[in-house]
PDB file of C-alpha atoms and ligand atoms in Angstrom:
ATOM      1  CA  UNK A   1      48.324  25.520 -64.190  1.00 47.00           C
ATOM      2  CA  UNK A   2      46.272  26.455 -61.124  1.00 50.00           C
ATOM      3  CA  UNK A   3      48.490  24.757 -58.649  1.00 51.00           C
ATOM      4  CA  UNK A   4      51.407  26.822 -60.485  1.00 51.00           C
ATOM      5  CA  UNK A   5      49.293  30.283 -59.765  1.00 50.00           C
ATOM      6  CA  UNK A   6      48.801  29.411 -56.591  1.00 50.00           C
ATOM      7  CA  UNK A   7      52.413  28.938 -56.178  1.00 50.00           C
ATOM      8  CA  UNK A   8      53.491  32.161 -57.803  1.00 50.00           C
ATOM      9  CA  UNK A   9      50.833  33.764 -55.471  1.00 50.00           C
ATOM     10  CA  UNK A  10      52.536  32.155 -52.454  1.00 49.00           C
ATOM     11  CA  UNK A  11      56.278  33.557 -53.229  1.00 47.00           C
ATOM     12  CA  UNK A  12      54.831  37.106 -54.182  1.00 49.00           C
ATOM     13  CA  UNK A  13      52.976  37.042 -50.873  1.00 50.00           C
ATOM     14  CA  UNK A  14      55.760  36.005 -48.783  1.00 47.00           C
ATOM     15  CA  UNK A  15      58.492  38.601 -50.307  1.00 49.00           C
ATOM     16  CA  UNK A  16      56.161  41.775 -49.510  1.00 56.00           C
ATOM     17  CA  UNK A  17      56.156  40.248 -45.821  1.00 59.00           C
ATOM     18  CA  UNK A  18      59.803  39.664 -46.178  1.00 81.00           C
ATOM     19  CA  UNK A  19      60.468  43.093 -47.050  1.00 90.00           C
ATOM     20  CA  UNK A  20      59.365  44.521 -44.213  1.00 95.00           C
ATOM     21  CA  UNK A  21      60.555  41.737 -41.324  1.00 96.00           C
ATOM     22  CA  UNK A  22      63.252  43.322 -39.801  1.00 96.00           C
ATOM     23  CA  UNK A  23      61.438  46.853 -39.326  1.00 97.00           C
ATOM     24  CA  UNK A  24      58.620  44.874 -37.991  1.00 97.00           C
ATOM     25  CA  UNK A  25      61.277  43.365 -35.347  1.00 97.00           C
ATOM     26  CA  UNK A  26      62.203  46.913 -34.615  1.00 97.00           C
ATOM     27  CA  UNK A  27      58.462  48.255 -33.996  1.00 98.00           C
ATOM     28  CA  UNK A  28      58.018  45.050 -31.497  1.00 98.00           C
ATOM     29  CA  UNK A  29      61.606  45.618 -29.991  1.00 98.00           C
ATOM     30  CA  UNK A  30      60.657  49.445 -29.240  1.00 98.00           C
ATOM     31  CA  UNK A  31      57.536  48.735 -27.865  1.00 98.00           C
ATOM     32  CA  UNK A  32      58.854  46.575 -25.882  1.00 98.00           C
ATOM     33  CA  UNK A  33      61.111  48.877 -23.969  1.00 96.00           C
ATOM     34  CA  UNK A  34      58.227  51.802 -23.693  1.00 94.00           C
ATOM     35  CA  UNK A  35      56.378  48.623 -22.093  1.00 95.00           C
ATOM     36  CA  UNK A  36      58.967  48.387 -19.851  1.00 93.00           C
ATOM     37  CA  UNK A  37      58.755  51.727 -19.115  1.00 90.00           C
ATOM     38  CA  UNK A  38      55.314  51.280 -17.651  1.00 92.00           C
ATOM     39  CA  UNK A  39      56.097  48.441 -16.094  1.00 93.00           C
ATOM     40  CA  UNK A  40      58.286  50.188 -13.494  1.00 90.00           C
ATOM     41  CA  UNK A  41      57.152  50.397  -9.343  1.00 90.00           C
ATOM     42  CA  UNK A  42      57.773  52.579  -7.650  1.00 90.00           C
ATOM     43  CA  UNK A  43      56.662  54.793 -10.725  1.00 89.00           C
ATOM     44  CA  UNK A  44      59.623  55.874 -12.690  1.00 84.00           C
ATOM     45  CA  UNK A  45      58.495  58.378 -15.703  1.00 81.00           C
ATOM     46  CA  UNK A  46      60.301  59.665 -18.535  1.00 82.00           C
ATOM     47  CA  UNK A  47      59.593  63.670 -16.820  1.00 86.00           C
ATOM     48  CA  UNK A  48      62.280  62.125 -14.395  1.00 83.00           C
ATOM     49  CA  UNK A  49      60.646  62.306 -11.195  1.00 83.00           C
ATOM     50  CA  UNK A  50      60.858  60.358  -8.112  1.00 81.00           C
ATOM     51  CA  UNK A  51      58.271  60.176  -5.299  1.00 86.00           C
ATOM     52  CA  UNK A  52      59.511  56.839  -4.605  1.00 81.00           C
ATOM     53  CA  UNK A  53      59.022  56.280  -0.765  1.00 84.00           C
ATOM     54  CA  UNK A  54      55.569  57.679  -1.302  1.00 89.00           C
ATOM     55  CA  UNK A  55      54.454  55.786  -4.162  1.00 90.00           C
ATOM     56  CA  UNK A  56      50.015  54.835  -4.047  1.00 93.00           C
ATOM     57  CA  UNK A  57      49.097  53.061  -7.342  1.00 93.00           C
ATOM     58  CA  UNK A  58      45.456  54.380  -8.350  1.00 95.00           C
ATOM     59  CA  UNK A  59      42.844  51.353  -9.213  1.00 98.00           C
ATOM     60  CA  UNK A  60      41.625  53.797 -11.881  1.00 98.00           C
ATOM     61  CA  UNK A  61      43.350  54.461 -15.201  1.00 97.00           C
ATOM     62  CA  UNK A  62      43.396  54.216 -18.899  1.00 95.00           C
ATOM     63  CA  UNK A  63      45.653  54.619 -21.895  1.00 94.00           C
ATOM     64  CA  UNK A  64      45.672  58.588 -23.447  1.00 95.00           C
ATOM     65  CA  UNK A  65      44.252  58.728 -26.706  1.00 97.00           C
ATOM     66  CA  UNK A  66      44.453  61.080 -29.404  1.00 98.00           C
ATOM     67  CA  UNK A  67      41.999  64.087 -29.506  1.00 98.00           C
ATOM     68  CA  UNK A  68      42.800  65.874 -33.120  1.00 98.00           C
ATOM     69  CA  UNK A  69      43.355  64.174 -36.630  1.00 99.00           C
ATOM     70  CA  UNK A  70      46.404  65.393 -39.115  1.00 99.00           C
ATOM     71  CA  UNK A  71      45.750  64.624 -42.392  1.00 98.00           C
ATOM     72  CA  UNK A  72      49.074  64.917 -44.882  1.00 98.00           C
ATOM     73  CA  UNK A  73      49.895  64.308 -48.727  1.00 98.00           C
ATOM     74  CA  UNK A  74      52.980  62.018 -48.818  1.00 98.00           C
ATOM     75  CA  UNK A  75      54.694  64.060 -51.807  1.00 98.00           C
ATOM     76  CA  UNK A  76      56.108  61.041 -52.747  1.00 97.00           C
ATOM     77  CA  UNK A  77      55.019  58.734 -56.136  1.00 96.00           C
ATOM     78  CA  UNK A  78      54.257  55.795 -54.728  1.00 98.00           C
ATOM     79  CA  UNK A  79      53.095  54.428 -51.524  1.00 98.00           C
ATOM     80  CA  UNK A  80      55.831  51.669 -51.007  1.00 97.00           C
ATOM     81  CA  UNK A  81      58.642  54.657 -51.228  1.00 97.00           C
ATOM     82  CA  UNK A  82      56.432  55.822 -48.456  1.00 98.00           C
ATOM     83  CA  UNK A  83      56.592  52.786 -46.346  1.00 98.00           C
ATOM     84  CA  UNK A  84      60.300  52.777 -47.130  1.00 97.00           C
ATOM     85  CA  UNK A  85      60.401  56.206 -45.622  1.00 98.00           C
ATOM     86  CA  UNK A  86      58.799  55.396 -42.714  1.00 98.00           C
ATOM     87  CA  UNK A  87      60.509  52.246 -42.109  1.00 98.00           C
ATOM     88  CA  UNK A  88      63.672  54.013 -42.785  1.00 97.00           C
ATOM     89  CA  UNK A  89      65.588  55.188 -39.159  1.00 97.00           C
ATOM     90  CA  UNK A  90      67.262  58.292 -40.424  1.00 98.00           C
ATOM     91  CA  UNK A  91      64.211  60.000 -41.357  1.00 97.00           C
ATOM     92  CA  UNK A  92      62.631  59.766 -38.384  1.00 97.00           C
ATOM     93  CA  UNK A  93      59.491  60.576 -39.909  1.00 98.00           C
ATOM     94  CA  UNK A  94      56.264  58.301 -39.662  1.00 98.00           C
ATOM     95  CA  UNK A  95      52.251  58.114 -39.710  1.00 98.00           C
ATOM     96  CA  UNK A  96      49.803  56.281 -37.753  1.00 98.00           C
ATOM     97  CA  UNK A  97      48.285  55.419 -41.381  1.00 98.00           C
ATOM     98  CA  UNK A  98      49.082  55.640 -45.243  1.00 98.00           C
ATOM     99  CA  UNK A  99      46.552  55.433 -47.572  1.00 98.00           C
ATOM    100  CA  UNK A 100      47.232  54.090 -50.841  1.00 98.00           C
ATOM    101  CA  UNK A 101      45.859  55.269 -54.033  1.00 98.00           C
ATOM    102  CA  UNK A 102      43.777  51.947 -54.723  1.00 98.00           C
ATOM    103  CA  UNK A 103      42.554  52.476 -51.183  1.00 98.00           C
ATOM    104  CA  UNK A 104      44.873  50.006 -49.268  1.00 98.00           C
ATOM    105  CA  UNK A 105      45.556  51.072 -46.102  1.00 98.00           C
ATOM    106  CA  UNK A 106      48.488  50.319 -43.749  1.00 98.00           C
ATOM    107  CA  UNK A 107      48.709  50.385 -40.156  1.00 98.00           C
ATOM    108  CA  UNK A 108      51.997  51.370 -39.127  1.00 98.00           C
ATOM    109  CA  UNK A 109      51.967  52.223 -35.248  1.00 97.00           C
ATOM    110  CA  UNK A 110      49.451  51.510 -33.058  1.00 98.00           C
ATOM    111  CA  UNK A 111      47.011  54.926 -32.115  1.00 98.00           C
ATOM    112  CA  UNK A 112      48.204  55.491 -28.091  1.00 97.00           C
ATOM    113  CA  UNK A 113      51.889  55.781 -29.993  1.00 98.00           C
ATOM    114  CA  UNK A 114      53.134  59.029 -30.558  1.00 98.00           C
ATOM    115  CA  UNK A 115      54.052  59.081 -35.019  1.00 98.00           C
ATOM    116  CA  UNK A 116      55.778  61.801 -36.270  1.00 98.00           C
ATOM    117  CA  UNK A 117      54.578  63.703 -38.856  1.00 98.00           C
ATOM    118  CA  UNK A 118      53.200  67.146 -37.826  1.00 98.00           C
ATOM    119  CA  UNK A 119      56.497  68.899 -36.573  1.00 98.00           C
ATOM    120  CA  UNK A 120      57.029  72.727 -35.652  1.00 98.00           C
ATOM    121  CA  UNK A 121      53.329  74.207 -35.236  1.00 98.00           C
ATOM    122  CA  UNK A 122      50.993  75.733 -33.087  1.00 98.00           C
ATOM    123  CA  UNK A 123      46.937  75.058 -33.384  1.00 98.00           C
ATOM    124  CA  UNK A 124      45.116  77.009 -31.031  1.00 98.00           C
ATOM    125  CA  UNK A 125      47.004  76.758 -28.103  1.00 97.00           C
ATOM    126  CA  UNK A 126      48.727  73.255 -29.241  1.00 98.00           C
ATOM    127  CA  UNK A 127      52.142  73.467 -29.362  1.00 98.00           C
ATOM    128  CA  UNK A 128      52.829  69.767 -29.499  1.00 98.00           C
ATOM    129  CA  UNK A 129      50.718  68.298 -32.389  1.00 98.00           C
ATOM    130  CA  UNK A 130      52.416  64.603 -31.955  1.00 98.00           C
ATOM    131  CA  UNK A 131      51.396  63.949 -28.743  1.00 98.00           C
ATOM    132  CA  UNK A 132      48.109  64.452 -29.144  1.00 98.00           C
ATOM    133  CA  UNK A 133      46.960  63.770 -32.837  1.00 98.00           C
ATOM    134  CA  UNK A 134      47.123  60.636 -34.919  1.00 98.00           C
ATOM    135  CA  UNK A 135      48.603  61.596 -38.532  1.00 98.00           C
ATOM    136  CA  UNK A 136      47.257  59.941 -42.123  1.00 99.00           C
ATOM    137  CA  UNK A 137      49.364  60.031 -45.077  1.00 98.00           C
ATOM    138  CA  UNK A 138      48.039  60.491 -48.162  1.00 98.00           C
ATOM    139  CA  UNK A 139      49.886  59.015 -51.389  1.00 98.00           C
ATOM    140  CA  UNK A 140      49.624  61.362 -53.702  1.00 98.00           C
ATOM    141  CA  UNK A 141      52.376  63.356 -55.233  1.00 98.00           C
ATOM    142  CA  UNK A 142      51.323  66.824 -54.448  1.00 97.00           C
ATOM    143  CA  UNK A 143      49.922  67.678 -57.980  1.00 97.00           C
ATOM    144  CA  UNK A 144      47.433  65.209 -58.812  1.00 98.00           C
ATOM    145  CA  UNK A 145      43.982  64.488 -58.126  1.00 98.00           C
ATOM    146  CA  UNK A 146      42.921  62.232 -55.140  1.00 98.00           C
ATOM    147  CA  UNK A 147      41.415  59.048 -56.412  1.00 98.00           C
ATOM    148  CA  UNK A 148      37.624  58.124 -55.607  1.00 98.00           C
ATOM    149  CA  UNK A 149      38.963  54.350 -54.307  1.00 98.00           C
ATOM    150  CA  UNK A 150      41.286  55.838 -51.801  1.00 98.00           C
ATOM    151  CA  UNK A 151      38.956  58.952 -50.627  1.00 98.00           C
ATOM    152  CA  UNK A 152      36.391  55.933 -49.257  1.00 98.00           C
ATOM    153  CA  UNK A 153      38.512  54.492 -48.053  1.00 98.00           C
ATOM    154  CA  UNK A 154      40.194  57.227 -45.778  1.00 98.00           C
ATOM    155  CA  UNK A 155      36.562  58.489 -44.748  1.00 98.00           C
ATOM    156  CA  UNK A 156      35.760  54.567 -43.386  1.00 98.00           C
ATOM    157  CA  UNK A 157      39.288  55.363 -41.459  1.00 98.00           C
ATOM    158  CA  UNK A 158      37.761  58.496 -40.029  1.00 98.00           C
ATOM    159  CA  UNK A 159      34.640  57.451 -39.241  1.00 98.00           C
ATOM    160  CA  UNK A 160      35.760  55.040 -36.848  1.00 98.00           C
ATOM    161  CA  UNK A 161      38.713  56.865 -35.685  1.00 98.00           C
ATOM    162  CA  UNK A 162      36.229  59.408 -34.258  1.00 98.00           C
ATOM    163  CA  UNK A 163      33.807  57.103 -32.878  1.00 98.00           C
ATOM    164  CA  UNK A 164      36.403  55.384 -30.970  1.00 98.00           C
ATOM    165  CA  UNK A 165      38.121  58.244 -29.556  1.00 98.00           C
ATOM    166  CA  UNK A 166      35.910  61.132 -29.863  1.00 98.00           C
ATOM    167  CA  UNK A 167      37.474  63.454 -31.717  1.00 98.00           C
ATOM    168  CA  UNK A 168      35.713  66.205 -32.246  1.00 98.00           C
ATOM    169  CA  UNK A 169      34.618  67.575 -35.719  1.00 98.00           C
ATOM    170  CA  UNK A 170      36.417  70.762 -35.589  1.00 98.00           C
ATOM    171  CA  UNK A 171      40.263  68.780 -34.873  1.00 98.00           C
ATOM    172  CA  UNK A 172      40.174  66.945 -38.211  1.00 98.00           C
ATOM    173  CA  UNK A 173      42.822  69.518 -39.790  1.00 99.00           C
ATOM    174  CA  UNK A 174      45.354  69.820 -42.105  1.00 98.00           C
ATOM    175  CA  UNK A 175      49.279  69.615 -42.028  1.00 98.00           C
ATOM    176  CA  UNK A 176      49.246  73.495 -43.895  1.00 98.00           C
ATOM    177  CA  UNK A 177      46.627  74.247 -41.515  1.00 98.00           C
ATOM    178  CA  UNK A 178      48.902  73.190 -38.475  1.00 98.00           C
ATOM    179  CA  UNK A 179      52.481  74.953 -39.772  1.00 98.00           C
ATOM    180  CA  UNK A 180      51.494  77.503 -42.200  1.00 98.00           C
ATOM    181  CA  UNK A 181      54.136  78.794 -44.405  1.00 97.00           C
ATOM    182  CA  UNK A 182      56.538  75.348 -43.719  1.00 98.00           C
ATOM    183  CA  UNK A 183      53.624  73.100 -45.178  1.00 98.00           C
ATOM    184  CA  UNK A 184      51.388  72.856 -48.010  1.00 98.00           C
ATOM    185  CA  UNK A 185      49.472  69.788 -47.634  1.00 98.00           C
ATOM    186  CA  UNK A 186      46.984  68.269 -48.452  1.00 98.00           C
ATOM    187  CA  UNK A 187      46.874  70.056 -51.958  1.00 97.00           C
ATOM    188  CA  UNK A 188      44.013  71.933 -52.991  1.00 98.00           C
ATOM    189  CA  UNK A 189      43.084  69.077 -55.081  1.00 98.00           C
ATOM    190  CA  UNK A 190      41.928  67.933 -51.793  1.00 98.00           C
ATOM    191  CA  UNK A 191      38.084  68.404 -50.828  1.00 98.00           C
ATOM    192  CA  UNK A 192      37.955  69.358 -47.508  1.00 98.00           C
ATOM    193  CA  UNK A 193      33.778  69.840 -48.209  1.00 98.00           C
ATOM    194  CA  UNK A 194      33.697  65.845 -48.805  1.00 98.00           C
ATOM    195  CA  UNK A 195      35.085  65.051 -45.492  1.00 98.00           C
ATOM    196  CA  UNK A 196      33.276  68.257 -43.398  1.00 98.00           C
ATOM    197  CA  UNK A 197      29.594  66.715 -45.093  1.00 98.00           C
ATOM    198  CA  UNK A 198      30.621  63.834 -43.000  1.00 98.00           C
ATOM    199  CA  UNK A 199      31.121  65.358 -39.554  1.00 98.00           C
ATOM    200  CA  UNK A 200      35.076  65.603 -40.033  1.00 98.00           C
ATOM    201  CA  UNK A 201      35.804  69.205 -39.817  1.00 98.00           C
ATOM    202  CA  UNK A 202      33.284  72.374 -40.972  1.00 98.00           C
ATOM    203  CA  UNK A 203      32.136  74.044 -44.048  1.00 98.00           C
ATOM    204  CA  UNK A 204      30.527  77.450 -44.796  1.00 98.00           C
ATOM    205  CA  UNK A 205      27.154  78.299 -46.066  1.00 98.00           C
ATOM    206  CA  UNK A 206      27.488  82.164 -46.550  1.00 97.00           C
ATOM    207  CA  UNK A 207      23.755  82.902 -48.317  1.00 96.00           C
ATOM    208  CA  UNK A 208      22.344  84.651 -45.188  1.00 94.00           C
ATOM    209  CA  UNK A 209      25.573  85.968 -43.576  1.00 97.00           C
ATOM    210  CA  UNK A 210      25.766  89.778 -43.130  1.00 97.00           C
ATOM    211  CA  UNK A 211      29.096  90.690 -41.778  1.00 98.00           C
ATOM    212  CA  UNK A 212      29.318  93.447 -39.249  1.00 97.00           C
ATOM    213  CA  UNK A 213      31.222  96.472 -40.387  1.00 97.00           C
ATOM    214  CA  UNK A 214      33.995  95.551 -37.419  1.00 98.00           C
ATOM    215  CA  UNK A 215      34.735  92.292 -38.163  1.00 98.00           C
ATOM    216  CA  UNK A 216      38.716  91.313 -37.847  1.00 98.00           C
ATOM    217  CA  UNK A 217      39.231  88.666 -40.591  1.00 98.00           C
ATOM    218  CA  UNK A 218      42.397  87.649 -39.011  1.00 98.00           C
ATOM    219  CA  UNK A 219      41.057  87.419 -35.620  1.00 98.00           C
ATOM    220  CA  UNK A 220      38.963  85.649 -37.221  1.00 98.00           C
ATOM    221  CA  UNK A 221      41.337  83.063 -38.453  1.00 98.00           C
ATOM    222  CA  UNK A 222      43.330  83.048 -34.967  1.00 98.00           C
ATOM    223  CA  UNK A 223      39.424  81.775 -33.526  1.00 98.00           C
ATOM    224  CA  UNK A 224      39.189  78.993 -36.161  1.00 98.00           C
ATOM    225  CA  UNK A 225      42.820  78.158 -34.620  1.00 98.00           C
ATOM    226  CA  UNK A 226      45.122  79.588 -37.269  1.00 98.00           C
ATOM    227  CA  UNK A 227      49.048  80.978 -35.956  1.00 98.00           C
ATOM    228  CA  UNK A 228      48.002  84.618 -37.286  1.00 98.00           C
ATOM    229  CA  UNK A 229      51.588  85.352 -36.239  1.00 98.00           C
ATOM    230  CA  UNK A 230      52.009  85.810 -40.024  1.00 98.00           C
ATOM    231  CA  UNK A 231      48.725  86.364 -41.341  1.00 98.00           C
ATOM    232  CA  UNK A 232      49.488  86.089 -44.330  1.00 98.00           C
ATOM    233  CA  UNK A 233      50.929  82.873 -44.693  1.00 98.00           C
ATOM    234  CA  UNK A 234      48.195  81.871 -42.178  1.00 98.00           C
ATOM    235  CA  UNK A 235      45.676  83.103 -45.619  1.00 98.00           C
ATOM    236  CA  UNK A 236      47.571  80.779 -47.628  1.00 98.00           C
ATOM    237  CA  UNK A 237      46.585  78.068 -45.616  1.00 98.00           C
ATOM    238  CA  UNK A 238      43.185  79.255 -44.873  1.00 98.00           C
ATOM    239  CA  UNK A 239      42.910  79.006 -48.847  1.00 98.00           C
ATOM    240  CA  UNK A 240      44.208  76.023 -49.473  1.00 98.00           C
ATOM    241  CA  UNK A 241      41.838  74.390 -47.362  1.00 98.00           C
ATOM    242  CA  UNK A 242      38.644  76.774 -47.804  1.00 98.00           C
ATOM    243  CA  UNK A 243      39.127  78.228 -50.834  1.00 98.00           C
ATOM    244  CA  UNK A 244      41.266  76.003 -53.350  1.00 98.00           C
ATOM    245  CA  UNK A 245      40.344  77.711 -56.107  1.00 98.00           C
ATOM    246  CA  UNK A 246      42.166  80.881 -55.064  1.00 98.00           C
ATOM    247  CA  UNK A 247      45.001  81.176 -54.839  1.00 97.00           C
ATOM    248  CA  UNK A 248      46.076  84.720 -53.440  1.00 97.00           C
ATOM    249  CA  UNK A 249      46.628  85.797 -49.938  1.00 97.00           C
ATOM    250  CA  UNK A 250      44.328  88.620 -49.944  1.00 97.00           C
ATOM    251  CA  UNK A 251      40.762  88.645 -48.144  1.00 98.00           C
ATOM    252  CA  UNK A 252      38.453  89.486 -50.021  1.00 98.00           C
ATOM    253  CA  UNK A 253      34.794  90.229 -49.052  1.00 98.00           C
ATOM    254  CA  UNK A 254      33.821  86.759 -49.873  1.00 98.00           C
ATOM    255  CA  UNK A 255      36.242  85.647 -47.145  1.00 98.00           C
ATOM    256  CA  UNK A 256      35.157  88.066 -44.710  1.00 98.00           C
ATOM    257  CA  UNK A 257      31.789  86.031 -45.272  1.00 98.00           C
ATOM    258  CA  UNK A 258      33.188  82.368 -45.299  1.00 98.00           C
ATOM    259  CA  UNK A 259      35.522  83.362 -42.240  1.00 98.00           C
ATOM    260  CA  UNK A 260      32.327  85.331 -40.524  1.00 98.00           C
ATOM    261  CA  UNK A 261      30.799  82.066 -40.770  1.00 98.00           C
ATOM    262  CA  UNK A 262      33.262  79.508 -39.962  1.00 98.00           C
ATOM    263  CA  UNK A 263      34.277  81.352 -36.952  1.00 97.00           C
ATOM    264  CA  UNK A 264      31.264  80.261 -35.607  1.00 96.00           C
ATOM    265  CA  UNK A 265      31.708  76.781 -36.072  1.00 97.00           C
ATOM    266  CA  UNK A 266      35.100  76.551 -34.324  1.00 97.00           C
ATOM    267  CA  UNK A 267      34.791  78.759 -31.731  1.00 91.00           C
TER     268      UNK A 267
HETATM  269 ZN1  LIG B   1      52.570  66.664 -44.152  1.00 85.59          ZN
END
């Protein structure tokens, strides 16, 4: 009976690495030729220029890391559809991570890789979110509650995602937060406190704050890094992640005491 277990175990293990062999081969295969890329002397970059004659290879150097973290709800029911999405050409959509709702999490391009998951945006003055951020899917399906299992598990992701590339605790952000207006995630069934009383992004503590009579909520929200382009939709996402509970696009005095506040932080 064991032996027959065991056995069954075996097959089930070896289809779910089946599954995904030949997108594996593809991940190895295009590494490869970005390897290649680097592997070129004279230098020969993908910006197209050529200094060849005068080429002097520096002793010092290092592989560019990722400075800000993009956190996303898939929007999708389970998180194999997920991995089928991002295994899937024509989408050309992916994430450094997924993170399952029993807390599994999968790995799906190495960190100095460019995913691509935050799209059309501006940050501050980032205009090009990929190249510098590593993005985390969420499974969830937009309208559900984020499971306690899968929560620990993405802040033991964090933790050591900012430890070993120093991201710093104001550039742990959301996809709304990054294209207000085009994106909505993580829900507002997402706490955003949670992960900020762990040094991933701030919170407000408005008790003592008086607000000066001149205070410019949206400039405000342009500080904290906000495109105020449209502030409006730039409240929406301000709300979602501050304020989850409301769900207008109005500030309101208690705003003008959060955003007083968190201005602050991320300036
Ligand atoms: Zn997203």
């Amino acid at each position: 009976m064991y032996k027959y277990f065991l056995f069954a175990g075996l097959i089930l293990l070896s289809c779910s690495h089946n599954a995904y062999r030949s997108t594996n081969k593809s991940y190895k295969k295009q590494v490869k030729e970005f390897a290649k890329i680097l592997r070129e002397y004279p230098l020969k970059d993908s910006a197209g220029l050529n200094y060849v004659a005068d080429w002097v290879g520096s002793t010092n150097l290092s592989m560019r890391k990722a400075n800000y973290v993009i956190i996303h709800h898939t929007a999708q029911n389970s998180c194999e559809q997920t991995l089928k999405t991002f295994t899937t050409p024509r989408t050309a959509v992916s994430a450094h991570y997924v993170v399952c709702r029993d807390g599994t999490v999968h790995h799906m391009l190495n960190d100095l890789l460019r995913a691509h998951h935050a799209g059309v945006g501006k940050w501050g003055s980032v205009s090009d979110m990929n190249s510098s951020s590593i993005g985390i899917e969420i499974d969830n399906n937009g309208s559900e509650p984020f499971p306690e299992a899968q929560i620990n598990s993405l802040l033991v992701l964090l933790e050591r995602l900012k430890k070993a590339y120093g991201i710093p605790q104001a550039n742990f952000i959301g996809h709304m937060d990054w294209a207000p207006g085009r994106k909505v995630d993580p829900s507002r069934f997402f706490s955003w406190k949670t992960l900020a009383d762990k040094g991933f992004s701030y919170w407000y503590d408005t008790t003592a704050v008086q607000v000066p009579v001149d205070f410019n909520a949206v400039q405000a929200l342009r500080i904290i890094g906000y495109n105020t382009a449209k502030p409006e939709i730039a409240i929406q996402s301000y709300k979602i992640h501050f304020v989850p509970q409301d769900t207008t696009r109005i500030i309101n005095e208690s705003d003008r005491k959060i955003l007083f506040d968190l201005m602050k932080k991320y300036q």
